PDB file of C-alpha atoms in Angstrom:
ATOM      1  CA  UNK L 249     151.548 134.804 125.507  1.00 73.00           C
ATOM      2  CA  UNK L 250     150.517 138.129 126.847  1.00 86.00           C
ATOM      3  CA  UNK L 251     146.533 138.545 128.453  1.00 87.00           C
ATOM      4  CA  UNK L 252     146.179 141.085 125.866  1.00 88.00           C
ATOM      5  CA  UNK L 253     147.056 138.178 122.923  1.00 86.00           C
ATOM      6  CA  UNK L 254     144.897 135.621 124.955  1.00 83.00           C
ATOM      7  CA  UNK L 255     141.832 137.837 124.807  1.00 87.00           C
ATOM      8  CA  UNK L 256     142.432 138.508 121.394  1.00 87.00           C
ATOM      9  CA  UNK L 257     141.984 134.187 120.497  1.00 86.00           C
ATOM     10  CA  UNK L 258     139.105 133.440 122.922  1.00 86.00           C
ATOM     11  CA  UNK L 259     136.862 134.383 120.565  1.00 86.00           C
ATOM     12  CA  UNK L 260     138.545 131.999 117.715  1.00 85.00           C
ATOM     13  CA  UNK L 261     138.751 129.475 119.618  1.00 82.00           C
ATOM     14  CA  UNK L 262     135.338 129.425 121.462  1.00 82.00           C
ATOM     15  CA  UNK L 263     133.975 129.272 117.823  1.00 81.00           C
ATOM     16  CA  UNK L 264     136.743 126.911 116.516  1.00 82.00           C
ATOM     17  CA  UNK L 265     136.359 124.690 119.240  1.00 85.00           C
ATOM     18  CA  UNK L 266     134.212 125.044 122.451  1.00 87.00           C
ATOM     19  CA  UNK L 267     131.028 125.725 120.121  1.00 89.00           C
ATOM     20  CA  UNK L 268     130.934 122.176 118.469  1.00 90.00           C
ATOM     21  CA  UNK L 269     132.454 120.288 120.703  1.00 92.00           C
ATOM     22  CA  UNK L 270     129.192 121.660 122.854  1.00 93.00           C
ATOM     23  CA  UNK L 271     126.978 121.012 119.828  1.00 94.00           C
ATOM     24  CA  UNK L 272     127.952 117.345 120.279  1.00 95.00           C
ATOM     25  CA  UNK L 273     127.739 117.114 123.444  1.00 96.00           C
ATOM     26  CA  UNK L 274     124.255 118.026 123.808  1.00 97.00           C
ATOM     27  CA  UNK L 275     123.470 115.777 120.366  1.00 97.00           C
ATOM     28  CA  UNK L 276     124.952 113.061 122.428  1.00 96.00           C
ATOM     29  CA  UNK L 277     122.962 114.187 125.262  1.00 97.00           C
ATOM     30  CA  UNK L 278     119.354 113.986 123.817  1.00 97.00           C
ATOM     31  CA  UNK L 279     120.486 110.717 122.011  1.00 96.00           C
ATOM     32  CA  UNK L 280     121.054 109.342 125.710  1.00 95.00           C
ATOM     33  CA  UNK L 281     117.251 110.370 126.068  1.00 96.00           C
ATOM     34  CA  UNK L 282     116.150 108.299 123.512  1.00 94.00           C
ATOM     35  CA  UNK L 283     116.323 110.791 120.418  1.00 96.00           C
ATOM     36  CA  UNK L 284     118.388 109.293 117.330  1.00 94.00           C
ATOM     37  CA  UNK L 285     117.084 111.861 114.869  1.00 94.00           C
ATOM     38  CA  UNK L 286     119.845 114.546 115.714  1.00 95.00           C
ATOM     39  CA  UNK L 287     123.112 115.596 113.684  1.00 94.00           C
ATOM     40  CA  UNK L 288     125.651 117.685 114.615  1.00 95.00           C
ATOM     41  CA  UNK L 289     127.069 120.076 112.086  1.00 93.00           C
ATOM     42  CA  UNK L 290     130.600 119.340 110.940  1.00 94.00           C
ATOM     43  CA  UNK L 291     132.927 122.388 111.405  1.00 86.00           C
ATOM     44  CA  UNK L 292     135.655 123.468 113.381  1.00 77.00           C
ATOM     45  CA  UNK L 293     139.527 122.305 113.560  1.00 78.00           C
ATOM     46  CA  UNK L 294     140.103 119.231 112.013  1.00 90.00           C
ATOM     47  CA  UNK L 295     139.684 117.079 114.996  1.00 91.00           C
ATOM     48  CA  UNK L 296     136.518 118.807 115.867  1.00 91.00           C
ATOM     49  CA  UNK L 297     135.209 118.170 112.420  1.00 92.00           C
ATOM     50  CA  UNK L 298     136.291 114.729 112.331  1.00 95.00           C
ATOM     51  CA  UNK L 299     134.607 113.871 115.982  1.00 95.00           C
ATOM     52  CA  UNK L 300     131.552 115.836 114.622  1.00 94.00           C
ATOM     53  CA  UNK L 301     131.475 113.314 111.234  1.00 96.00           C
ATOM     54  CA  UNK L 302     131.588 110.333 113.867  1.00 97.00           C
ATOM     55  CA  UNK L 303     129.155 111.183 115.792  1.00 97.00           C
ATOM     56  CA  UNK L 304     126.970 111.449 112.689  1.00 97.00           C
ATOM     57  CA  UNK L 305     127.964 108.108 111.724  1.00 97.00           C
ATOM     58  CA  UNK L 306     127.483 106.551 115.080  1.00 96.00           C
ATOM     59  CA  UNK L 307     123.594 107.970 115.441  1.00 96.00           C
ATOM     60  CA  UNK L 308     123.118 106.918 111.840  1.00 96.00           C
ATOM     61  CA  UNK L 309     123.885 103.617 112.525  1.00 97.00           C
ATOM     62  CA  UNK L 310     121.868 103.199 115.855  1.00 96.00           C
ATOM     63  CA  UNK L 311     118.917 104.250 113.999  1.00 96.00           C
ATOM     64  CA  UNK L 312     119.614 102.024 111.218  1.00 97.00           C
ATOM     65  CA  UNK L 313     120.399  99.200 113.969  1.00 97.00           C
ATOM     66  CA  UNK L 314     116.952 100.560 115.826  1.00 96.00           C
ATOM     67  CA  UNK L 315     114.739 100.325 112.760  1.00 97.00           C
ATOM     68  CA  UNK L 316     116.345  96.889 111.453  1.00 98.00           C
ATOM     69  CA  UNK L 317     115.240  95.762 115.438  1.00 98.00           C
ATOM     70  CA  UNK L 318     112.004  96.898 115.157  1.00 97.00           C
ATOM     71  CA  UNK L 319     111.558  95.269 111.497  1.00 98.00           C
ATOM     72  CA  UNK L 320     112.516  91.618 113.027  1.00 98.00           C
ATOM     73  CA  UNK L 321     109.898  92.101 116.469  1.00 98.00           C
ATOM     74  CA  UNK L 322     107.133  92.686 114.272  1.00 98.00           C
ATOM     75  CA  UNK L 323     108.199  89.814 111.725  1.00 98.00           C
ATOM     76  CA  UNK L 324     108.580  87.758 115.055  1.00 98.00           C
ATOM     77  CA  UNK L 325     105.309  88.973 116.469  1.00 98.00           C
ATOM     78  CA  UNK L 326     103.694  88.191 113.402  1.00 97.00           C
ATOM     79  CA  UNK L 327     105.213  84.724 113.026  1.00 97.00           C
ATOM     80  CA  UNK L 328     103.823  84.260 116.949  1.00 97.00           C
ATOM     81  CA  UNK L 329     100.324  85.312 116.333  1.00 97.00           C
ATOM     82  CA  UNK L 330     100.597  83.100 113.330  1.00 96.00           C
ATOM     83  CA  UNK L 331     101.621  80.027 115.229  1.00 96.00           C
ATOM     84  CA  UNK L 332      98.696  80.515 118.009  1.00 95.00           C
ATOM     85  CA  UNK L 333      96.361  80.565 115.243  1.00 94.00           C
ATOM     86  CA  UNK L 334      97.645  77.227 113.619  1.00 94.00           C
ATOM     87  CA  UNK L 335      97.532  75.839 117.270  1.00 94.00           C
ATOM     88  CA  UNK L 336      93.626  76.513 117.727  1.00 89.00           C
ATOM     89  CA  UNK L 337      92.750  74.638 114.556  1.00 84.00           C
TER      90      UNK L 337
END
């Protein structure tokens, strides 16, 4: 493969490839920091678009595993406070 031919693909590639595999790595990024509302977009060659669809999946599924969390504490908290209550009588 010649420079010249190699010049010619960087561009393809760079959006084929290096653009969303970037685009999930800062989604996975800012889901480290505690944001589960991001989504990647899914393009790019088929195992770009297929790690893009996971990702997607996985954040779904933490926020669905987040909220279903959150629903229990207060159901928990509420079952506590409940409890004290019947204590003091």
């Amino acid at each position: 493969v010649t420079p010249r031919a190699l010049n010619a693909l960087a561009p393809v590639l760079t959006f084929v490839i290096v653009r969303p595999v970037e685009a999930v790595t800062l989604a996975s990024e800012r889901v480290a920091r505690g944001n589960l509302e991001v989504s990647v977009p899914v393009r790019g060659a088929g195992e770009v678009a297929r790690l893009a669809t996971s990702f997607n999946a996985m954040a779904a599924q933490v926020r669905r595993d987040r909220d279903a969390l959150e629903q229990r504490l207060r159901e928990l908290e509420r079952a506590k406070t409940e409890l004290e209550s019947a204590q003091e009588q």
